[in-house]
Amino acid sequence: MKLGVCYYPEQNAEEIWQIDARAMCELGLRVVRIGEFAWYKMEPSQGMYEWDWLDRILDILHNEEIQVVLSTPTSAPPSWMIYEHPDILPVAENGISKNFGSRRHYCPNNLAFHDYTRKIVTQLAYRYGKHPAVIGWQVDNEFGAHHSVQCYCDRCVSQFREWLVNRYQTLNNLNNAWGTIFWSQVYTHWTEIYPPNLTVAKANPSQVLDYHRFASDSFVKYQKIQVDILRENTENQFITHNPDFGSFEVDTHMLGKDLDFLSWNSSPTGQAEKFTSRLYAPWDSLPEFSYDVGDPYITSFFHAWVRGAKSKPFWVMQQQVGQTNWGEINPGIRPGTVRLWTWHAVANGAETVVYFRWRATRFAQEYYQSGLLKHDGSLDMGYKEIANLLPEAPVMQQLRDEPLSSPVAILTRFDDLWAIKIQPHRKDYDYLRTTFSYYRALVELGISADLVPYDADLSQYHLVIAPLMFIGDPDIIARLEAYVARGGSLLLGPRSGSKNESNVMVNEPLPGLLRSLVGGTISDWQSLPSDVQFAIRSEIPGLYGDVGIWTESIQPDDNEIVNILSRYLGGPMSGRAAITDHDFGAGKVYYLGFYPNHEQLKSILKFFMKSLNYESILDLPDGVVVIQRGHHRIAFNFTRNEKTFVLDDQMVTLVPRDIRFFLRDWS
């Protein structure tokens, strides 16, 4: 188990490099990430490379037995480059070119930028691909940050057309797939097609989805340019990337395929501020957690997303250690918080935690971002927290070595995310919110869940959940049929199978290609005003009350044996099925026809897990998370209050912002 820190030698006087490196070593930090914004320092003018400073800092760190993750600096092209090639700058959706002066200011399809990228990455790989201090590479930094994925420049217009030719082959295929006969949108030549911006009314949703795919693929291809160079010119050095999760504009599942593992940047207080309104519905009651610790369910959700993208451990490449600078409030933290976050990351599958940053910067956009050292070089709270954490490192290593085996998989797919974003039908219907609601409910029941893509190996899971399988892909459905036929259990949420891969409604009864799995059809559906709800009657213990937001009635097929678990009692669907289960091969398929509230969803999931003979279900108070690794458990209190609960038939009390680990056999 390694702990590390992000370091910016180019932002500090060279005379303190040795002092900093010695202090890092004494603190117990064994990994340093450097270089992600240092392009100007590496190449101050075109083709004139300066490596002496980087040689010196690598030697200093190596002499202190500190390993280095060296970043390619391509997230911040220098001003001389933009001056020579202003077309590198991305063009916004409104058709106006962005300006120089921050970061992520490049079009991923620009040929000149590709050339500069190849040159700088090749130089780095040649020089440091076998350096004894360098254990791995971070490609670029935070693809997707600042909504920087979708560019609308002339190069992207031509590349989008080429992407469409590769996908559809003929204009006839494209016109049929997009349904361009609607509103007389039929294309007669490829050059008539433009990105879906600046339209008078909403653009064709099929075209918009394809532009999401194209823009994401552009960054996947751009990343591969760098990965291929690094693979060819390095030895025994890993390659990773830390995608941004602010916009979900780049498909992390596709990004991960070319990497050894994925990383991410964890800022729990900032992410609680940023994502609460998106992940919690307006009608949800918010869980209890401390404002200066962050929402444990949101932080866990992103840990699980990164872990599940490749179904393997990950790195936290930037771990918050104090105040952030980009939120709305940016609260400070209290003693115990960094320890809590570190243990939480490790329990969720992090192999290494790298703290952000070593020294708070005195200038530019991030001077309010805390470091382990303050602006004057004195010790900040994060430094003291890590010093207190070090004696626990052997126990942390023991926990990290235990398998994280989840009984439940929640399936995720960017095509569904984008398609729902394009046409949610009701403004508060959100893919991430729906997916998060299932994840949070399981965590509150003490049940670990993996967030995995549809091509993951599903054989290990008791229950597989597809909360919003909006697009019915035949290959994916065939894999799900095989999983269930072999004895697996599948839960499908409302709106499943509504569209085909072109984001067009299917031409058969809903749920389309999922009909054989469900054993029936959706006979009616309603999007309801927030103050309109219908009562249900259910065989599921604890499931009662009214349901709303989105309701579907399920009509079992005459030739199928379908068990109705819940029915609507009022409204236009009165008496019809709201939840069903259907035997399929050796397994079972559940269909949930409405959008449940939080307590209803917990009751549903508890019932399904018990029916699968899974008895390790907990009753946890708000803000308490319990994670199982192998035969061991670790409990976290993310609140400002003492919490008492039952664990392993014992009463457990946790003080605020604290953890307790149970390193003993448990089953």
XYZ file of C-alpha atoms in Angstrom:
667
model
C 0.000 0.000 0.000
C 1.521 3.271 -1.133
C 0.707 6.846 -0.255
C 1.902 9.667 -2.456
C 1.513 13.318 -3.343
C 1.192 15.577 -6.393
C 4.202 17.837 -6.768
C 4.863 20.805 -9.038
C 8.614 21.500 -9.081
C 8.179 23.945 -11.971
C 6.082 26.147 -9.666
C 8.670 26.242 -6.872
C 12.224 27.491 -6.469
C 14.746 24.760 -7.173
C 16.544 25.294 -3.873
C 13.586 23.780 -1.996
C 13.263 20.628 -4.124
C 15.665 18.647 -1.980
C 14.053 19.941 1.207
C 10.623 18.938 -0.067
C 11.766 15.493 -1.194
C 13.376 14.760 2.172
C 10.225 15.902 3.971
C 8.076 13.677 1.753
C 10.288 10.706 2.531
C 10.201 11.399 6.265
C 6.423 11.662 6.130
C 6.239 8.218 4.535
C 5.144 9.268 1.060
C 6.556 6.872 -1.518
C 5.016 8.109 -4.780
C 5.042 11.530 -6.456
C 3.110 12.573 -9.554
C 4.646 15.369 -11.611
C 4.503 17.016 -15.010
C 0.876 17.223 -16.105
C 0.970 21.006 -16.635
C 4.672 21.478 -17.398
C 4.702 21.605 -21.216
C 6.190 25.098 -21.348
C 8.893 24.097 -18.861
C 9.724 21.048 -21.006
C 9.496 22.843 -24.371
C 9.746 26.641 -23.919
C 9.816 27.144 -27.683
C 9.037 24.911 -30.608
C 11.451 21.978 -30.800
C 13.710 23.367 -28.050
C 13.476 20.876 -25.198
C 14.832 21.490 -21.714
C 15.235 18.355 -19.639
C 17.931 19.292 -17.131
C 15.424 20.442 -14.525
C 13.380 17.254 -14.902
C 16.536 15.130 -14.699
C 17.456 16.846 -11.450
C 14.090 16.474 -9.740
C 13.828 12.817 -10.770
C 17.297 12.146 -9.369
C 16.436 13.961 -6.142
C 13.257 11.932 -5.703
C 14.987 8.676 -6.634
C 17.723 9.304 -4.065
C 14.998 9.638 -1.435
C 13.517 6.295 -2.614
C 10.422 8.026 -3.930
C 8.823 6.580 -7.055
C 7.460 8.853 -9.771
C 4.366 8.863 -11.936
C 5.402 11.068 -14.846
C 2.564 12.796 -16.666
C 2.454 13.818 -20.283
C 1.848 17.595 -20.268
C -0.706 17.735 -23.056
C -3.587 19.122 -20.998
C -1.948 22.573 -21.114
C -0.539 23.505 -24.550
C 1.847 26.497 -24.249
C 1.095 29.925 -25.670
C 3.734 29.767 -28.423
C 1.942 26.757 -29.868
C -1.451 28.449 -29.865
C 0.100 31.561 -31.436
C 1.510 29.470 -34.280
C -1.611 27.305 -34.635
C -4.698 29.105 -33.300
C -6.860 26.409 -34.890
C -5.744 24.098 -32.056
C -8.183 25.945 -29.810
C -11.564 24.211 -29.525
C -14.737 25.781 -30.865
C -17.670 25.973 -28.459
C -21.221 24.881 -29.208
C -22.114 28.494 -30.023
C -19.546 28.465 -32.837
C -17.055 30.762 -31.086
C -13.457 29.670 -30.595
C -12.213 29.366 -27.035
C -9.238 31.470 -25.935
C -5.876 30.700 -24.392
C -5.452 31.318 -20.662
C -6.442 28.229 -18.695
C -6.159 24.510 -19.522
C -7.710 21.795 -21.717
C -7.703 24.301 -24.583
C -7.246 21.971 -27.537
C -9.250 20.103 -30.135
C -8.488 16.361 -29.906
C -8.718 16.009 -33.695
C -6.365 18.838 -34.659
C -3.517 17.452 -36.803
C -0.963 20.047 -35.712
C -1.724 19.233 -32.092
C -1.334 15.528 -32.833
C 2.105 16.284 -34.257
C 3.172 18.307 -31.216
C 1.786 15.586 -28.960
C 3.725 12.828 -30.701
C 6.939 14.820 -30.446
C 6.712 15.689 -26.744
C 5.534 12.219 -25.698
C 8.242 10.561 -27.796
C 10.899 12.774 -26.229
C 9.622 11.942 -22.752
C 9.417 8.221 -23.471
C 12.928 8.068 -24.982
C 14.454 9.922 -22.075
C 12.539 8.458 -19.130
C 11.071 5.190 -20.385
C 13.697 3.266 -18.454
C 14.462 5.760 -15.691
C 14.712 3.905 -12.364
C 12.552 6.466 -10.569
C 9.651 6.346 -13.031
C 7.161 3.561 -12.290
C 4.398 4.723 -14.581
C 2.759 7.361 -16.726
C -0.354 9.440 -16.499
C -1.589 10.373 -19.964
C -2.757 13.997 -20.096
C -4.992 15.101 -17.210
C -8.747 14.979 -16.645
C -10.255 14.337 -20.059
C -13.688 15.950 -19.970
C -12.997 18.681 -17.432
C -14.688 22.027 -18.055
C -17.024 20.463 -20.660
C -14.087 20.358 -23.061
C -14.969 17.215 -25.010
C -17.292 18.387 -27.756
C -15.552 20.644 -30.259
C -17.305 22.156 -33.286
C -14.348 23.329 -35.383
C -13.999 22.669 -39.117
C -11.689 19.726 -38.455
C -14.272 18.114 -36.182
C -16.949 18.672 -38.835
C -14.906 16.725 -41.397
C -13.917 14.054 -38.870
C -17.527 13.625 -37.797
C -18.507 12.976 -41.414
C -15.718 10.422 -41.727
C -16.851 8.785 -38.487
C -20.392 8.561 -39.895
C -19.160 7.014 -43.153
C -17.332 4.334 -41.163
C -20.412 3.659 -39.057
C -23.145 3.682 -41.690
C -21.302 3.075 -44.993
C -24.070 4.672 -47.084
C -26.271 7.744 -46.808
C -29.311 5.532 -47.214
C -28.300 3.616 -44.094
C -27.730 6.865 -42.190
C -31.033 8.397 -43.274
C -32.906 5.268 -42.252
C -31.064 5.025 -38.923
C -31.654 8.667 -38.027
C -35.210 8.841 -39.354
C -34.341 11.916 -41.390
C -37.622 11.779 -43.301
C -38.987 13.555 -40.217
C -39.003 17.339 -40.765
C -37.483 16.793 -44.222
C -33.982 16.257 -42.832
C -32.903 13.757 -45.535
C -29.246 14.062 -46.569
C -28.160 13.581 -50.172
C -24.421 14.123 -49.697
C -22.069 13.581 -46.777
C -20.909 17.209 -46.900
C -24.443 18.322 -46.041
C -24.048 16.888 -42.539
C -22.863 19.134 -39.705
C -22.619 18.704 -35.937
C -25.956 19.139 -34.126
C -25.343 22.661 -32.841
C -26.900 26.002 -33.742
C -30.173 24.417 -34.907
C -33.359 26.469 -34.624
C -35.253 23.787 -32.700
C -33.845 20.748 -30.941
C -31.566 18.701 -33.165
C -32.305 15.150 -34.267
C -31.695 12.963 -31.172
C -30.064 10.245 -33.280
C -27.592 12.765 -34.653
C -26.938 14.181 -31.181
C -26.209 10.722 -29.761
C -23.803 10.011 -32.592
C -22.020 13.300 -31.908
C -21.606 12.280 -28.266
C -20.130 8.993 -29.474
C -17.869 10.710 -31.998
C -16.582 13.275 -29.493
C -15.847 10.580 -26.919
C -14.163 8.383 -29.527
C -12.010 11.365 -30.508
C -10.481 11.474 -27.028
C -10.121 7.693 -26.897
C -8.188 7.858 -30.191
C -6.154 10.829 -28.992
C -5.236 8.974 -25.809
C -4.166 5.973 -27.899
C -1.684 8.132 -29.806
C 0.129 8.674 -26.525
C -0.367 5.157 -25.190
C 1.127 3.576 -28.319
C 4.241 5.751 -28.093
C 4.685 4.951 -24.410
C 4.157 1.206 -24.916
C 6.783 1.148 -27.654
C 9.450 3.078 -25.784
C 9.123 2.158 -22.098
C 9.775 -0.892 -19.959
C 7.865 -2.096 -16.899
C 6.000 1.185 -16.490
C 2.229 1.315 -16.172
C -0.027 3.739 -18.060
C -3.121 5.325 -16.539
C -5.409 8.324 -16.895
C -7.628 10.239 -14.466
C -10.854 11.183 -16.308
C -13.012 13.998 -15.029
C -16.464 13.062 -13.733
C -18.047 16.475 -13.966
C -19.703 16.024 -17.334
C -19.556 12.306 -18.238
C -18.755 13.290 -21.827
C -15.976 10.719 -22.343
C -16.773 7.014 -22.138
C -14.528 5.819 -19.307
C -15.192 2.200 -20.259
C -13.617 2.811 -23.673
C -10.808 4.934 -22.212
C -9.887 2.137 -19.854
C -9.370 -0.478 -22.557
C -5.958 0.909 -23.558
C -4.800 1.558 -19.975
C -3.369 -0.682 -17.287
C -5.846 0.758 -14.795
C -7.977 3.857 -14.339
C -7.420 6.605 -11.791
C -9.583 9.438 -10.573
C -9.436 12.624 -8.514
C -11.414 12.417 -5.281
C -12.613 15.661 -3.688
C -15.447 14.564 -1.385
C -16.612 17.977 -0.182
C -16.480 19.485 -3.654
C -18.211 16.513 -5.234
C -20.943 16.601 -2.591
C -21.593 20.235 -3.521
C -21.465 19.544 -7.242
C -23.444 16.312 -7.483
C -26.065 16.452 -4.735
C -28.631 18.217 -6.913
C -27.954 15.847 -9.793
C -27.798 12.520 -7.965
C -30.599 13.154 -5.470
C -34.085 13.774 -6.809
C -35.975 16.875 -5.617
C -38.333 14.589 -3.698
C -35.510 12.700 -1.931
C -34.591 13.363 1.667
C -30.850 13.924 1.883
C -28.833 11.565 4.083
C -27.003 12.800 7.125
C -23.342 13.529 6.588
C -20.955 16.211 7.728
C -20.512 19.130 5.335
C -16.753 19.008 5.912
C -16.458 15.288 5.140
C -18.649 14.904 2.075
C -21.428 12.531 1.085
C -20.190 8.941 1.606
C -22.593 7.539 -0.987
C -21.434 9.939 -3.702
C -17.759 9.287 -2.959
C -18.371 5.525 -2.866
C -20.291 5.744 -6.147
C -17.329 7.223 -8.013
C -14.851 4.826 -6.404
C -17.074 1.989 -7.638
C -17.432 3.504 -11.115
C -13.654 3.722 -11.606
C -13.052 0.276 -10.123
C -15.756 -1.286 -12.272
C -14.648 0.258 -15.573
C -11.898 -2.366 -15.792
C -13.040 -4.627 -12.941
C -9.732 -4.130 -11.165
C -8.144 -1.927 -8.479
C -7.558 1.737 -9.234
C -5.534 4.717 -8.035
C -6.803 7.888 -6.462
C -4.470 10.229 -8.320
C -5.598 13.364 -6.482
C -7.031 13.057 -2.980
C -8.364 16.215 -1.362
C -6.493 17.179 1.816
C -8.252 20.398 2.829
C -10.235 23.096 1.103
C -11.033 22.829 -2.581
C -11.125 25.936 -4.747
C -13.801 25.112 -7.346
C -16.967 24.469 -5.325
C -19.658 26.868 -4.203
C -18.694 26.957 -0.504
C -15.372 25.067 -0.289
C -15.425 24.265 3.439
C -12.350 23.373 5.409
C -11.932 19.978 7.030
C -11.454 18.751 10.595
C -9.015 16.322 12.211
C -9.702 12.746 11.152
C -11.065 13.588 7.718
C -8.033 12.725 5.560
C -7.635 9.465 7.463
C -11.305 8.677 6.861
C -11.032 9.408 3.137
C -7.848 7.348 2.762
C -9.282 4.300 4.478
C -12.504 4.684 2.508
C -10.606 4.730 -0.795
C -8.589 1.642 0.123
C -11.683 -0.209 1.303
C -13.296 0.552 -2.067
C -10.400 -0.876 -4.052
C -7.749 1.850 -4.305
C -4.226 0.443 -4.559
C -2.545 3.805 -4.049
C -3.732 7.169 -2.756
C -1.930 10.270 -4.038
C -2.705 13.450 -2.107
C -3.313 16.762 -3.850
C -1.089 18.673 -3.405
C 2.265 18.969 -1.583
C 2.425 22.736 -1.289
C -0.446 25.195 -1.745
C 0.205 27.433 -4.712
C 0.466 31.187 -4.189
C -0.780 32.187 -7.610
C -3.252 31.697 -10.468
C -6.503 29.766 -10.478
C -5.933 27.375 -7.553
C -4.395 29.426 -4.764
C -7.282 28.561 -2.411
C -6.683 24.816 -2.902
C -5.130 23.382 0.256
C -1.913 21.400 0.195
C -0.088 19.371 2.801
C 1.958 22.526 3.320
C 0.470 25.994 3.537
C 1.479 28.889 1.290
C 4.239 29.835 3.734
C 5.596 26.283 3.905
C 4.236 25.493 7.364
C 2.416 22.224 8.009
C -1.276 22.125 7.194
C -3.817 19.739 8.683
C -3.432 17.179 5.900
C 0.255 16.728 6.688
C -0.486 16.018 10.324
C -3.265 13.600 9.347
C -0.935 11.551 7.161
C 1.690 11.437 9.896
C -0.914 9.979 12.245
C -2.081 7.559 9.547
C 1.290 5.931 8.882
C 1.234 3.496 11.837
C -1.937 2.031 10.327
C -0.296 1.350 6.953
C 0.380 -2.369 7.649
C -3.278 -2.920 8.516
C -4.267 -0.935 5.436
C -2.030 -3.181 3.339
C -3.694 -6.247 4.821
C -7.102 -4.849 3.925
C -5.971 -3.951 0.409
C -4.786 -7.510 -0.193
C -8.217 -8.918 0.639
C -10.573 -9.473 -2.319
C -13.434 -7.047 -2.817
C -16.149 -9.445 -3.921
C -19.521 -7.843 -4.607
C -22.725 -9.903 -4.826
C -24.443 -7.308 -7.034
C -23.529 -5.694 -10.346
C -25.141 -2.490 -11.573
C -24.750 -2.202 -15.333
C -23.650 1.143 -16.760
C -23.386 2.372 -20.333
C -22.640 5.791 -21.757
C -24.989 5.316 -24.722
C -27.886 5.059 -22.270
C -26.609 8.007 -20.241
C -26.350 10.236 -23.305
C -29.649 9.074 -24.842
C -31.595 9.862 -21.659
C -29.832 13.227 -21.394
C -30.892 14.029 -24.962
C -34.546 13.021 -24.468
C -35.364 12.594 -20.760
C -39.067 13.179 -21.488
C -39.339 14.741 -18.052
C -36.680 17.197 -16.968
C -35.795 15.482 -13.684
C -35.316 11.995 -15.168
C -31.572 11.477 -15.148
C -29.500 8.392 -15.896
C -26.887 9.028 -13.215
C -29.565 9.820 -10.630
C -31.367 6.569 -11.388
C -28.178 4.515 -11.265
C -27.050 6.221 -8.063
C -30.389 5.535 -6.357
C -29.834 1.767 -6.688
C -26.219 2.028 -5.598
C -27.017 4.141 -2.551
C -29.829 1.811 -1.471
C -27.499 -1.190 -1.617
C -24.750 0.602 0.331
C -27.260 1.512 3.041
C -28.120 -2.193 3.286
C -24.441 -3.063 3.693
C -24.368 -4.762 0.276
C -21.360 -4.092 -1.931
C -22.130 -3.384 -5.588
C -19.908 -3.114 -8.640
C -20.696 -0.583 -11.363
C -19.644 -2.429 -14.501
C -20.043 -2.102 -18.274
C -22.237 -4.542 -20.144
C -19.264 -6.527 -21.448
C -18.071 -7.408 -17.926
C -18.046 -10.988 -16.673
C -21.388 -11.332 -14.852
C -21.058 -14.944 -13.727
C -19.909 -14.066 -10.190
C -22.947 -11.960 -9.259
C -26.061 -13.017 -7.335
C -28.034 -10.171 -8.876
C -27.425 -8.004 -11.940
C -29.304 -4.696 -12.124
C -29.905 -2.704 -15.304
C -31.592 0.390 -13.838
C -32.063 2.170 -17.161
C -31.280 -0.015 -20.165
C -32.830 2.537 -22.493
C -31.170 1.244 -25.672
C -31.732 -2.405 -26.525
C -28.517 -3.715 -28.049
C -29.022 -7.256 -29.476
C -25.539 -8.452 -28.480
C -25.928 -7.159 -24.930
C -29.370 -8.708 -24.593
C -27.984 -12.047 -25.806
C -25.335 -11.881 -23.055
C -27.990 -11.125 -20.443
C -30.123 -14.012 -21.692
C -27.146 -16.343 -21.342
C -26.438 -15.061 -17.810
C -30.031 -15.585 -16.672
C -30.415 -18.936 -18.437
C -27.438 -20.247 -16.459
C -29.122 -19.321 -13.187
C -28.514 -15.596 -12.793
C -31.039 -13.042 -11.570
C -31.652 -9.834 -13.518
C -33.545 -6.718 -12.425
C -34.712 -4.361 -15.169
C -35.945 -0.851 -14.425
C -38.562 1.214 -16.251
C -37.990 2.449 -19.814
C -35.895 -0.622 -20.605
C -35.543 -1.530 -24.269
C -37.355 1.568 -25.510
C -34.913 2.478 -28.267
C -32.552 0.879 -30.733
C -28.871 1.696 -31.170
C -29.695 4.700 -33.347
C -31.721 6.305 -30.541
C -34.976 5.546 -32.381
C -38.031 4.006 -30.732
C -38.363 0.287 -31.413
C -41.065 -0.844 -33.838
C -42.434 -3.549 -31.555
C -44.178 -3.584 -28.180
C -42.039 -2.420 -25.287
C -39.677 -3.548 -23.861
C -38.644 -4.462 -27.399
C -35.913 -7.086 -27.598
C -36.199 -7.659 -23.841
C -39.686 -9.146 -24.166
C -38.563 -12.764 -23.925
C -36.624 -11.978 -20.732
C -39.514 -10.092 -19.152
C -42.161 -12.549 -20.297
C -44.524 -9.764 -21.225
C -44.980 -6.295 -22.645
C -45.477 -2.770 -21.357
C -49.124 -2.036 -22.048
C -49.078 1.584 -20.903
C -46.781 4.181 -19.363
C -47.187 7.558 -17.719
C -44.895 10.442 -16.825
C -46.634 12.014 -13.850
C -46.558 15.467 -12.255
C -44.762 15.442 -8.932
C -48.025 15.833 -6.990
C -49.754 12.884 -8.726
C -49.220 9.404 -7.318
C -50.955 6.033 -7.389
C -51.212 3.494 -4.581
C -49.789 -0.009 -4.954
C -50.403 -3.355 -3.286
C -47.376 -5.626 -2.997
C -46.258 -9.031 -1.781
C -42.871 -7.502 -0.984
C -42.465 -6.828 2.760
C -42.117 -3.126 3.523
C -43.198 -2.012 0.054
C -46.237 0.204 0.417
C -47.470 3.721 -0.181
C -47.879 5.631 -3.405
C -45.735 5.658 -6.530
C -45.308 8.319 -9.166
C -42.813 10.139 -11.370
C -42.861 7.354 -13.979
C -45.196 4.356 -14.062
C -45.548 1.441 -16.472
C -48.062 -1.391 -16.478
C -46.785 -4.841 -17.378
C -48.935 -7.263 -19.367
C -47.686 -10.865 -19.019
C -47.678 -12.881 -22.232
C -50.305 -15.609 -22.370
C -47.757 -18.363 -22.949
C -45.461 -17.288 -20.088
C -45.660 -17.953 -16.362
C -45.154 -14.556 -14.766
C -45.545 -13.882 -11.058
C -47.012 -10.476 -10.235
C -45.332 -9.080 -7.118
C -47.047 -5.665 -7.070
C -50.148 -4.089 -8.620
C -51.409 -0.537 -8.982
C -54.504 0.223 -6.884
C -55.510 3.570 -8.309
C -55.387 5.656 -11.442
C -55.628 4.541 -15.061
C -53.457 1.465 -14.413
C -55.477 0.178 -11.455
C -55.249 -3.592 -11.136
C -52.366 -3.939 -13.553
C -48.931 -5.362 -12.762
C -46.291 -2.964 -11.424
C -43.523 -5.477 -10.537
C -43.159 -8.945 -12.037
C -40.799 -11.869 -11.910
C -40.362 -14.329 -14.740
C -38.516 -17.636 -14.786
C -36.081 -17.725 -17.698
C -34.020 -20.878 -18.048
C -32.471 -21.603 -14.663
C -32.682 -17.963 -13.604
C -35.145 -15.182 -12.955
C -35.937 -11.760 -14.416
C -37.589 -9.024 -12.352
C -39.192 -6.026 -14.018
C -39.795 -2.888 -11.985
C -42.409 -0.773 -13.719
C -42.211 2.426 -11.682
C -39.699 4.885 -10.266
C -39.562 3.968 -6.556
C -38.710 6.345 -3.769
C -35.683 5.580 -1.640
C -37.366 3.500 1.068
C -39.401 1.586 -1.492
C -36.257 0.745 -3.431
C -34.507 -0.501 -0.292
C -37.465 -2.796 0.449
C -37.441 -4.125 -3.116
C -33.711 -4.823 -3.127
C -33.797 -6.388 0.331
C -36.576 -8.733 -0.821
C -34.746 -9.753 -3.990
C -31.477 -10.407 -2.148
C -33.196 -12.488 0.530
C -34.975 -14.482 -2.163
C -31.498 -15.287 -3.499
C -30.524 -16.584 -0.028
C -28.260 -13.616 0.625
C -28.617 -12.971 4.342
C -25.788 -10.500 5.006
C -28.081 -7.481 4.998
C -27.472 -4.686 7.491
C -29.616 -1.942 8.961
C -27.223 0.999 8.922
C -27.909 4.524 10.147
C -27.570 7.501 7.825
C -23.982 8.413 7.008
C -22.526 5.064 8.100
C -20.921 2.842 5.470
C -19.718 -0.728 6.034
C -17.522 -2.368 3.397
C -16.532 -6.016 3.276
C -13.120 -7.108 1.988
C -12.701 -10.865 2.046
C -13.735 -12.036 5.508
C -13.193 -8.618 7.037
C -15.263 -5.488 7.410
C -14.553 -1.813 7.908
C -17.101 0.694 9.197
C -17.097 4.452 8.528
C -18.975 7.298 10.189
C -19.246 10.279 7.817
C -21.397 12.321 10.181
C -20.741 14.816 12.961
C -22.628 12.644 15.467
C -21.869 9.435 17.305
C -23.529 6.426 15.638
C -24.503 3.092 17.178
C -25.610 0.076 15.158
C -25.484 -3.724 15.073
C -22.684 -5.458 13.199
C -21.939 -9.175 13.459
C -24.440 -9.454 16.331
C -22.536 -6.824 18.295
C -23.386 -3.234 19.151
C -20.842 -0.972 17.490
C -20.365 2.696 18.335
C -18.497 5.044 16.028
C -17.457 8.550 17.000
C -17.857 11.327 14.392
C -15.631 11.235 11.286
C -14.058 7.967 12.354
C -13.534 4.408 11.201
C -13.336 1.036 12.842
C -11.963 -2.049 11.182
C -12.754 -5.631 12.039
C -9.856 -7.744 10.848
C -11.193 -11.136 11.755
C -12.897 -13.988 9.985
C -16.465 -13.270 9.062
C -18.914 -15.016 6.767
